[in-house]
PDB file of C-alpha atoms in Angstrom:
ATOM      1  CA  MET N   3       0.000   0.000   0.000  1.00 48.00           C
ATOM      2  CA  SER N   4       1.419   3.372  -0.972  1.00 53.00           C
ATOM      3  CA  GLY N   5       1.920   6.190   1.487  1.00 57.00           C
ATOM      4  CA  GLY N   6      -0.747   8.234  -0.269  1.00 64.00           C
ATOM      5  CA  THR N   7      -3.307   5.462   0.072  1.00 67.00           C
ATOM      6  CA  GLU N   8      -2.426   4.977   3.737  1.00 66.00           C
ATOM      7  CA  GLY N   9      -2.788   8.689   4.292  1.00 79.00           C
ATOM      8  CA  ARG N  10      -6.222   8.739   2.686  1.00 81.00           C
ATOM      9  CA  GLY N  11      -7.317   5.805   4.817  1.00 80.00           C
ATOM     10  CA  MET N  12      -6.173   7.538   7.983  1.00 82.00           C
ATOM     11  CA  ALA N  13      -7.889  10.754   6.931  1.00 87.00           C
ATOM     12  CA  GLU N  14     -11.146   8.881   6.331  1.00 86.00           C
ATOM     13  CA  LEU N  15     -10.945   7.291   9.774  1.00 85.00           C
ATOM     14  CA  ALA N  16     -10.217  10.657  11.382  1.00 86.00           C
ATOM     15  CA  ALA N  17     -13.194  12.179   9.558  1.00 88.00           C
ATOM     16  CA  LEU N  18     -15.472   9.489  10.978  1.00 88.00           C
ATOM     17  CA  LEU N  19     -14.529  10.480  14.537  1.00 88.00           C
ATOM     18  CA  ALA N  20     -14.267  14.203  13.876  1.00 88.00           C
ATOM     19  CA  ASP N  21     -18.021  14.567  14.340  1.00 90.00           C
ATOM     20  CA  GLY N  22     -19.092  14.992  17.964  1.00 89.00           C
ATOM     21  CA  THR N  23     -22.203  12.836  17.590  1.00 92.00           C
ATOM     22  CA  ARG N  24     -20.309   9.905  16.076  1.00 93.00           C
ATOM     23  CA  ALA N  25     -17.530  10.222  18.663  1.00 90.00           C
ATOM     24  CA  GLY N  26     -20.118  10.264  21.457  1.00 88.00           C
ATOM     25  CA  ILE N  27     -21.790   7.142  20.061  1.00 91.00           C
ATOM     26  CA  CYS N  28     -18.456   5.298  20.027  1.00 89.00           C
ATOM     27  CA  LEU N  29     -17.723   6.375  23.611  1.00 85.00           C
ATOM     28  CA  ALA N  30     -21.137   5.150  24.751  1.00 85.00           C
ATOM     29  CA  LEU N  31     -20.483   1.754  23.164  1.00 86.00           C
ATOM     30  CA  LEU N  32     -17.318   1.341  25.237  1.00 82.00           C
ATOM     31  CA  ASP N  33     -19.551  -0.349  27.823  1.00 77.00           C
ATOM     32  CA  GLY N  34     -19.277  -3.454  25.617  1.00 75.00           C
ATOM     33  CA  ARG N  35     -23.024  -3.843  25.091  1.00 79.00           C
ATOM     34  CA  ALA N  36     -25.026  -3.828  21.893  1.00 84.00           C
ATOM     35  CA  TRP N  37     -27.347  -0.805  21.754  1.00 87.00           C
ATOM     36  CA  THR N  38     -30.369  -0.271  19.564  1.00 89.00           C
ATOM     37  CA  ALA N  39     -30.291   2.583  17.078  1.00 89.00           C
ATOM     38  CA  GLY N  40     -33.070   4.276  19.061  1.00 88.00           C
ATOM     39  CA  GLU N  41     -31.114   4.080  22.321  1.00 88.00           C
ATOM     40  CA  LEU N  42     -28.054   5.589  20.672  1.00 90.00           C
ATOM     41  CA  ALA N  43     -30.166   8.374  19.142  1.00 91.00           C
ATOM     42  CA  ARG N  44     -31.518   9.281  22.579  1.00 89.00           C
ATOM     43  CA  ARG N  45     -28.047   9.083  24.122  1.00 86.00           C
ATOM     44  CA  ALA N  46     -26.653  11.386  21.428  1.00 87.00           C
ATOM     45  CA  GLY N  47     -29.610  13.762  21.656  1.00 89.00           C
ATOM     46  CA  VAL N  48     -30.388  13.607  17.936  1.00 91.00           C
ATOM     47  CA  ALA N  49     -33.350  12.521  15.830  1.00 92.00           C
ATOM     48  CA  PRO N  50     -33.514   8.806  14.909  1.00 89.00           C
ATOM     49  CA  SER N  51     -33.036   9.647  11.223  1.00 91.00           C
ATOM     50  CA  THR N  52     -29.909  11.648  12.025  1.00 92.00           C
ATOM     51  CA  ALA N  53     -28.543   8.868  14.215  1.00 90.00           C
ATOM     52  CA  SER N  54     -29.243   6.314  11.483  1.00 91.00           C
ATOM     53  CA  ASP N  55     -27.063   8.230   9.035  1.00 92.00           C
ATOM     54  CA  HIS N  56     -24.211   8.466  11.546  1.00 93.00           C
ATOM     55  CA  LEU N  57     -24.492   4.766  12.428  1.00 93.00           C
ATOM     56  CA  THR N  58     -24.434   3.722   8.792  1.00 92.00           C
ATOM     57  CA  ARG N  59     -21.225   5.696   8.263  1.00 92.00           C
ATOM     58  CA  LEU N  60     -19.620   4.116  11.327  1.00 93.00           C
ATOM     59  CA  VAL N  61     -20.567   0.621  10.155  1.00 93.00           C
ATOM     60  CA  ARG N  62     -19.239   1.265   6.642  1.00 91.00           C
ATOM     61  CA  GLY N  63     -16.040   2.640   8.172  1.00 91.00           C
ATOM     62  CA  GLY N  64     -15.494  -0.584  10.122  1.00 91.00           C
ATOM     63  CA  LEU N  65     -15.827   0.920  13.598  1.00 92.00           C
ATOM     64  CA  LEU N  66     -19.224  -0.626  14.364  1.00 93.00           C
ATOM     65  CA  VAL N  67     -20.981  -3.851  13.455  1.00 91.00           C
ATOM     66  CA  GLU N  68     -24.723  -4.308  13.382  1.00 90.00           C
ATOM     67  CA  GLU N  69     -27.083  -7.167  14.068  1.00 86.00           C
ATOM     68  CA  ARG N  70     -30.781  -7.192  13.224  1.00 83.00           C
ATOM     69  CA  GLN N  71     -33.381  -8.919  15.357  1.00 78.00           C
ATOM     70  CA  GLY N  72     -36.841  -8.403  13.979  1.00 77.00           C
ATOM     71  CA  ARG N  73     -37.372  -4.695  13.495  1.00 78.00           C
ATOM     72  CA  HIS N  74     -34.572  -3.756  15.880  1.00 78.00           C
ATOM     73  CA  ARG N  75     -31.090  -2.787  14.732  1.00 83.00           C
ATOM     74  CA  TYR N  76     -28.405  -3.465  17.340  1.00 88.00           C
ATOM     75  CA  LEU N  77     -24.952  -1.933  17.114  1.00 91.00           C
ATOM     76  CA  ARG N  78     -21.721  -2.489  18.961  1.00 88.00           C
ATOM     77  CA  LEU N  79     -18.041  -1.732  18.536  1.00 88.00           C
ATOM     78  CA  ALA N  80     -16.373  -3.951  15.963  1.00 87.00           C
ATOM     79  CA  GLY N  81     -14.003  -5.466  18.527  1.00 83.00           C
ATOM     80  CA  PRO N  82     -11.423  -4.899  21.279  1.00 81.00           C
ATOM     81  CA  SER N  83      -8.989  -3.174  18.930  1.00 82.00           C
ATOM     82  CA  VAL N  84     -11.609  -0.549  18.056  1.00 87.00           C
ATOM     83  CA  ALA N  85     -12.404  -0.067  21.746  1.00 82.00           C
ATOM     84  CA  GLN N  86      -8.712   0.463  22.456  1.00 79.00           C
ATOM     85  CA  LEU N  87      -8.494   2.993  19.636  1.00 85.00           C
ATOM     86  CA  ILE N  88     -11.457   4.985  21.005  1.00 85.00           C
ATOM     87  CA  GLU N  89     -10.142   4.942  24.575  1.00 78.00           C
ATOM     88  CA  HIS N  90      -6.637   5.838  23.378  1.00 78.00           C
ATOM     89  CA  LEU N  91      -7.904   8.815  21.371  1.00 83.00           C
ATOM     90  CA  ALA N  92      -9.985   9.967  24.329  1.00 78.00           C
ATOM     91  CA  GLY N  93      -6.824   9.826  26.440  1.00 70.00           C
ATOM     92  CA  HIS N  94      -5.199  12.369  24.120  1.00 73.00           C
ATOM     93  CA  ALA N  95      -8.195  14.705  24.099  1.00 68.00           C
ATOM     94  CA  PRO N  96      -8.122  17.907  26.179  1.00 67.00           C
ATOM     95  CA  THR N  97      -8.803  17.269  29.858  1.00 58.00           C
ATOM     96  CA  PRO N  98     -12.540  17.560  30.520  1.00 56.00           C
ATOM     97  CA  SER N  99     -13.557  20.580  32.547  1.00 54.00           C
ATOM     98  CA  ALA N 100     -15.025  20.135  36.012  1.00 51.00           C
ATOM     99  CA  PRO N 101     -18.684  19.058  35.900  1.00 51.00           C
ATOM    100  CA  THR N 102     -21.153  21.884  36.100  1.00 53.00           C
ATOM    101  CA  GLY N 103     -24.736  21.966  37.228  1.00 56.00           C
ATOM    102  CA  SER N 104     -26.233  19.348  39.521  1.00 58.00           C
ATOM    103  CA  LEU N 105     -24.753  17.144  42.205  1.00 52.00           C
ATOM    104  CA  ARG N 106     -26.036  14.208  40.174  1.00 60.00           C
ATOM    105  CA  ALA N 107     -23.832  15.179  37.225  1.00 58.00           C
ATOM    106  CA  ALA N 108     -20.800  15.536  39.483  1.00 61.00           C
ATOM    107  CA  THR N 109     -21.499  12.170  41.118  1.00 68.00           C
ATOM    108  CA  THR N 110     -21.848  10.457  37.720  1.00 72.00           C
ATOM    109  CA  SER N 111     -18.567  11.960  36.539  1.00 74.00           C
ATOM    110  CA  ALA N 112     -16.762  10.872  39.720  1.00 83.00           C
ATOM    111  CA  ALA N 113     -18.110   7.321  39.400  1.00 82.00           C
ATOM    112  CA  LEU N 114     -16.844   7.031  35.806  1.00 84.00           C
ATOM    113  CA  THR N 115     -13.454   8.422  36.795  1.00 87.00           C
ATOM    114  CA  TYR N 116     -13.122   5.949  39.661  1.00 91.00           C
ATOM    115  CA  ALA N 117     -14.074   2.732  37.838  1.00 91.00           C
ATOM    116  CA  ARG N 118     -15.753   1.876  34.551  1.00 91.00           C
ATOM    117  CA  THR N 119     -15.641  -0.666  31.782  1.00 89.00           C
ATOM    118  CA  CYS N 120     -13.567  -0.013  28.687  1.00 85.00           C
ATOM    119  CA  TYR N 121     -15.327  -2.433  26.341  1.00 83.00           C
ATOM    120  CA  ASP N 122     -14.649  -5.635  28.329  1.00 88.00           C
ATOM    121  CA  HIS N 123     -11.989  -4.682  30.876  1.00 92.00           C
ATOM    122  CA  LEU N 124     -11.629  -2.366  33.870  1.00 93.00           C
ATOM    123  CA  ALA N 125     -10.654   1.261  33.417  1.00 91.00           C
ATOM    124  CA  GLY N 126     -10.515   4.393  35.527  1.00 91.00           C
ATOM    125  CA  ARG N 127      -8.514   4.859  38.700  1.00 93.00           C
ATOM    126  CA  LEU N 128      -9.290   1.305  39.817  1.00 95.00           C
ATOM    127  CA  GLY N 129      -8.067  -0.193  36.536  1.00 95.00           C
ATOM    128  CA  VAL N 130      -4.849   1.848  36.609  1.00 94.00           C
ATOM    129  CA  LEU N 131      -4.216   0.926  40.250  1.00 95.00           C
ATOM    130  CA  MET N 132      -4.568  -2.780  39.410  1.00 96.00           C
ATOM    131  CA  TYR N 133      -2.156  -2.408  36.483  1.00 96.00           C
ATOM    132  CA  ASP N 134       0.410  -0.637  38.680  1.00 96.00           C
ATOM    133  CA  ALA N 135       0.082  -3.209  41.476  1.00 96.00           C
ATOM    134  CA  LEU N 136       0.633  -6.125  39.095  1.00 97.00           C
ATOM    135  CA  LEU N 137       3.755  -4.428  37.756  1.00 96.00           C
ATOM    136  CA  ALA N 138       5.056  -3.675  41.250  1.00 95.00           C
ATOM    137  CA  ASP N 139       4.594  -7.303  42.360  1.00 94.00           C
ATOM    138  CA  GLY N 140       6.323  -8.708  39.276  1.00 96.00           C
ATOM    139  CA  ARG N 141       3.164 -10.316  37.898  1.00 97.00           C
ATOM    140  CA  LEU N 142       3.479  -8.109  34.852  1.00 97.00           C
ATOM    141  CA  ASP N 143       6.741  -7.201  33.163  1.00 96.00           C
ATOM    142  CA  ARG N 144       7.321  -4.568  30.505  1.00 92.00           C
ATOM    143  CA  SER N 145      11.102  -4.746  30.113  1.00 91.00           C
ATOM    144  CA  SER N 146      10.707  -5.981  26.533  1.00 87.00           C
ATOM    145  CA  GLY N 147       7.033  -5.439  25.809  1.00 90.00           C
ATOM    146  CA  LEU N 148       4.223  -6.037  28.276  1.00 94.00           C
ATOM    147  CA  ALA N 149       4.042  -9.701  29.349  1.00 95.00           C
ATOM    148  CA  LEU N 150       2.480 -11.831  32.067  1.00 96.00           C
ATOM    149  CA  THR N 151       5.212 -13.437  34.176  1.00 97.00           C
ATOM    150  CA  ALA N 152       5.227 -16.915  35.716  1.00 96.00           C
ATOM    151  CA  ASP N 153       4.079 -15.337  39.003  1.00 97.00           C
ATOM    152  CA  GLY N 154       1.313 -13.618  37.064  1.00 97.00           C
ATOM    153  CA  TRP N 155       0.083 -16.877  35.559  1.00 97.00           C
ATOM    154  CA  ALA N 156       0.093 -18.474  39.015  1.00 97.00           C
ATOM    155  CA  TRP N 157      -1.824 -15.512  40.458  1.00 97.00           C
ATOM    156  CA  ALA N 158      -4.456 -15.695  37.720  1.00 96.00           C
ATOM    157  CA  THR N 159      -4.847 -19.438  38.309  1.00 96.00           C
ATOM    158  CA  GLU N 160      -5.350 -18.905  42.050  1.00 96.00           C
ATOM    159  CA  LEU N 161      -8.063 -16.362  41.287  1.00 95.00           C
ATOM    160  CA  GLY N 162      -9.939 -18.933  39.242  1.00 96.00           C
ATOM    161  CA  VAL N 163      -9.244 -17.343  35.867  1.00 95.00           C
ATOM    162  CA  PRO N 164      -9.389 -19.994  33.078  1.00 93.00           C
ATOM    163  CA  VAL N 165      -5.755 -19.716  32.038  1.00 93.00           C
ATOM    164  CA  ASP N 166      -6.055 -22.389  29.326  1.00 93.00           C
ATOM    165  CA  VAL N 167      -8.581 -20.139  27.599  1.00 91.00           C
ATOM    166  CA  LEU N 168      -6.175 -17.205  27.932  1.00 90.00           C
ATOM    167  CA  ARG N 169      -3.331 -19.156  26.345  1.00 90.00           C
ATOM    168  CA  ALA N 170      -5.544 -20.129  23.415  1.00 89.00           C
ATOM    169  CA  ALA N 171      -7.023 -16.643  22.915  1.00 84.00           C
ATOM    170  CA  ARG N 172      -6.515 -15.022  19.519  1.00 86.00           C
ATOM    171  CA  ARG N 173      -5.967 -11.628  21.140  1.00 88.00           C
ATOM    172  CA  PRO N 174      -2.865 -10.691  23.187  1.00 91.00           C
ATOM    173  CA  VAL N 175      -2.932 -12.010  26.754  1.00 95.00           C
ATOM    174  CA  VAL N 176      -1.994  -8.595  28.173  1.00 95.00           C
ATOM    175  CA  ARG N 177      -1.987  -5.206  26.555  1.00 91.00           C
ATOM    176  CA  ASP N 178      -1.599  -1.563  27.549  1.00 89.00           C
ATOM    177  CA  CYS N 179      -4.636   0.677  27.073  1.00 87.00           C
ATOM    178  CA  LEU N 180      -4.260   4.394  27.708  1.00 85.00           C
ATOM    179  CA  ASP N 181      -6.863   5.504  30.246  1.00 86.00           C
ATOM    180  CA  TRP N 182      -8.621   8.680  29.123  1.00 79.00           C
ATOM    181  CA  THR N 183      -9.242  10.022  32.642  1.00 84.00           C
ATOM    182  CA  GLU N 184      -6.025   8.930  34.353  1.00 86.00           C
ATOM    183  CA  ARG N 185      -3.817   9.516  31.264  1.00 83.00           C
ATOM    184  CA  ARG N 186      -1.882   6.373  32.198  1.00 89.00           C
ATOM    185  CA  PRO N 187      -2.218   2.725  31.118  1.00 90.00           C
ATOM    186  CA  HIS N 188      -4.719   0.240  32.446  1.00 93.00           C
ATOM    187  CA  LEU N 189      -4.752  -3.486  31.662  1.00 94.00           C
ATOM    188  CA  ALA N 190      -6.477  -4.701  28.504  1.00 92.00           C
ATOM    189  CA  GLY N 191      -6.101  -7.883  26.461  1.00 92.00           C
ATOM    190  CA  ALA N 192      -7.532 -11.315  27.198  1.00 94.00           C
ATOM    191  CA  LEU N 193      -6.430 -11.167  30.847  1.00 96.00           C
ATOM    192  CA  GLY N 194      -8.006  -7.753  31.408  1.00 95.00           C
ATOM    193  CA  ALA N 195     -11.324  -9.070  30.070  1.00 93.00           C
ATOM    194  CA  ALA N 196     -11.075 -12.302  32.093  1.00 96.00           C
ATOM    195  CA  LEU N 197     -10.361 -10.406  35.313  1.00 97.00           C
ATOM    196  CA  CYS N 198     -13.362  -8.144  34.772  1.00 95.00           C
ATOM    197  CA  ARG N 199     -15.600 -11.210  34.316  1.00 95.00           C
ATOM    198  CA  ARG N 200     -14.055 -12.992  37.305  1.00 97.00           C
ATOM    199  CA  PHE N 201     -14.443 -10.001  39.622  1.00 97.00           C
ATOM    200  CA  THR N 202     -18.091  -9.777  38.551  1.00 96.00           C
ATOM    201  CA  ASP N 203     -18.653 -13.504  39.184  1.00 96.00           C
ATOM    202  CA  LEU N 204     -17.106 -13.122  42.650  1.00 96.00           C
ATOM    203  CA  ALA N 205     -19.381 -10.098  43.318  1.00 96.00           C
ATOM    204  CA  TRP N 206     -16.301  -7.943  43.911  1.00 97.00           C
ATOM    205  CA  ILE N 207     -17.647  -5.464  41.376  1.00 95.00           C
ATOM    206  CA  THR N 208     -21.162  -4.696  40.172  1.00 93.00           C
ATOM    207  CA  GLN N 209     -22.436  -2.680  37.230  1.00 88.00           C
ATOM    208  CA  GLY N 210     -23.353   0.896  38.056  1.00 84.00           C
ATOM    209  CA  SER N 211     -25.007   3.463  35.839  1.00 78.00           C
ATOM    210  CA  GLY N 212     -23.912   3.253  32.209  1.00 76.00           C
ATOM    211  CA  ARG N 213     -20.242   2.298  32.030  1.00 80.00           C
ATOM    212  CA  ALA N 214     -19.598   2.936  35.724  1.00 87.00           C
ATOM    213  CA  VAL N 215     -18.545   0.008  37.923  1.00 91.00           C
ATOM    214  CA  ARG N 216     -19.010  -0.202  41.690  1.00 93.00           C
ATOM    215  CA  LEU N 217     -16.524  -1.929  43.976  1.00 93.00           C
ATOM    216  CA  THR N 218     -18.459  -3.789  46.679  1.00 94.00           C
ATOM    217  CA  PRO N 219     -17.305  -3.711  50.336  1.00 93.00           C
ATOM    218  CA  ALA N 220     -16.334  -7.389  50.123  1.00 94.00           C
ATOM    219  CA  GLY N 221     -14.607  -6.729  46.820  1.00 95.00           C
ATOM    220  CA  ARG N 222     -12.645  -3.838  48.251  1.00 95.00           C
ATOM    221  CA  ALA N 223     -11.182  -6.043  50.997  1.00 95.00           C
ATOM    222  CA  ALA N 224     -10.554  -8.990  48.678  1.00 96.00           C
ATOM    223  CA  LEU N 225      -8.993  -6.920  45.913  1.00 96.00           C
ATOM    224  CA  ALA N 226      -6.716  -5.126  48.376  1.00 95.00           C
ATOM    225  CA  GLU N 227      -5.529  -8.511  49.626  1.00 96.00           C
ATOM    226  CA  THR N 228      -4.944 -10.090  46.218  1.00 95.00           C
ATOM    227  CA  LEU N 229      -3.182  -6.972  44.874  1.00 94.00           C
ATOM    228  CA  ASP N 230      -1.243  -6.490  48.141  1.00 93.00           C
ATOM    229  CA  VAL N 231      -2.207  -2.822  48.443  1.00 94.00           C
ATOM    230  CA  PRO N 232      -3.672  -0.886  51.389  1.00 93.00           C
ATOM    231  CA  GLU N 233      -7.458  -1.034  51.346  1.00 93.00           C
ATOM    232  CA  SER N 234      -7.539   2.749  51.697  1.00 91.00           C
ATOM    233  CA  THR N 235      -6.055   3.149  48.213  1.00 90.00           C
ATOM    234  CA  LEU N 236      -9.194   1.565  46.759  1.00 91.00           C
ATOM    235  CA  ALA N 237     -11.563   4.057  48.340  1.00 85.00           C
ATOM    236  CA  PRO N 238     -13.581   6.108  45.845  1.00 79.00           C
ATOM    237  CA  VAL N 239     -12.921   9.831  45.748  1.00 65.00           C
ATOM    238  CA  SER N 240     -15.827  12.054  46.726  1.00 59.00           C
ATOM    239  CA  PRO N 241     -17.265  13.974  43.769  1.00 55.00           C
ATOM    240  CA  PRO N 242     -16.193  17.604  43.508  1.00 53.00           C
ATOM    241  CA  ALA N 243     -18.775  20.213  44.319  1.00 52.00           C
ATOM    242  CA  PRO N 244     -20.608  21.161  41.121  1.00 51.00           C
ATOM    243  CA  THR N 245     -20.032  24.642  39.791  1.00 52.00           C
ATOM    244  CA  SER N 246     -22.417  27.007  38.082  1.00 50.00           C
ATOM    245  CA  GLY N 247     -20.179  27.226  35.028  1.00 47.00           C
ATOM    246  CA  ARG N 248     -19.817  31.001  35.487  1.00 43.00           C
ATOM    247  CA  ALA N 249     -16.455  32.710  35.641  1.00 37.00           C
TER     248      ALA N 249
END
C-alpha cells in the first residue's frame, strides 16, 4: 500500500470520529453492550433519522458492526482493537472541565473516573491501580514489551481465571490501554477481560449506571488482599462540588 493510500485511509478514519455525535456514540459503546439505534439516538440527543445516518457511516467505516433482530437494529463496537483505539484517542483529548450543574452530574462523573468498563476490561482509577500493582509485584513485566510473568500466571490461576482459555485466545494475553481520565495505562487484552468477568462472578464489582462500575465492600477487601495494596487506596474519591459554570 502506498503512502498516499495509507494517508487517505487515515484521513477517512479521522473524519469518521471528527463529528461529535459519532464520537459520542463510540464512547457510549465502550460499555461493551449492543445498543439499539433508538437508544443511541436518545443518548446522542439527535433525531432517529440523524442517528441512522451516523451509524451507517460508522458501520461502513469498520468501527461498528450491526445485528438485526426483527425490526430492531443493534450496534456495537467492531471489537477490542476498536475499543482500544477509542479509549486511546480519548486519552489524548483535552482534559474535561469540572462538571457543572447538579450534584447528580458531578457524582456520575466521579463514578466514571473511579471505575468503569472499557469495552470488556476495567478502566478508571481502579483499573490503573490494578495495572500498577501487578507491575510492582512482578506479575506483569514490561522490560521488553508487556508480558504476564510466571508469578502472574500463578496468580491468575489462584483467582480462578481460566488460564487455558487465555493461552488459546486469539488476542494478546496482556496489553496496555491508555486511560482517558487517568492519562496512564490500564490493563487490557484477554487477561483484562477475564479479570473483569471474574471479579463480577465473585461479586467484587457490580455494574453501576452506564459504564460505571461499583466496587463492593467485600470486593474492596478482597482486591486489596490479592493486589497487596492498602485497602484505603481503593476508596472512591468524593465527587467535587458542582459549579455554576460562570467565571
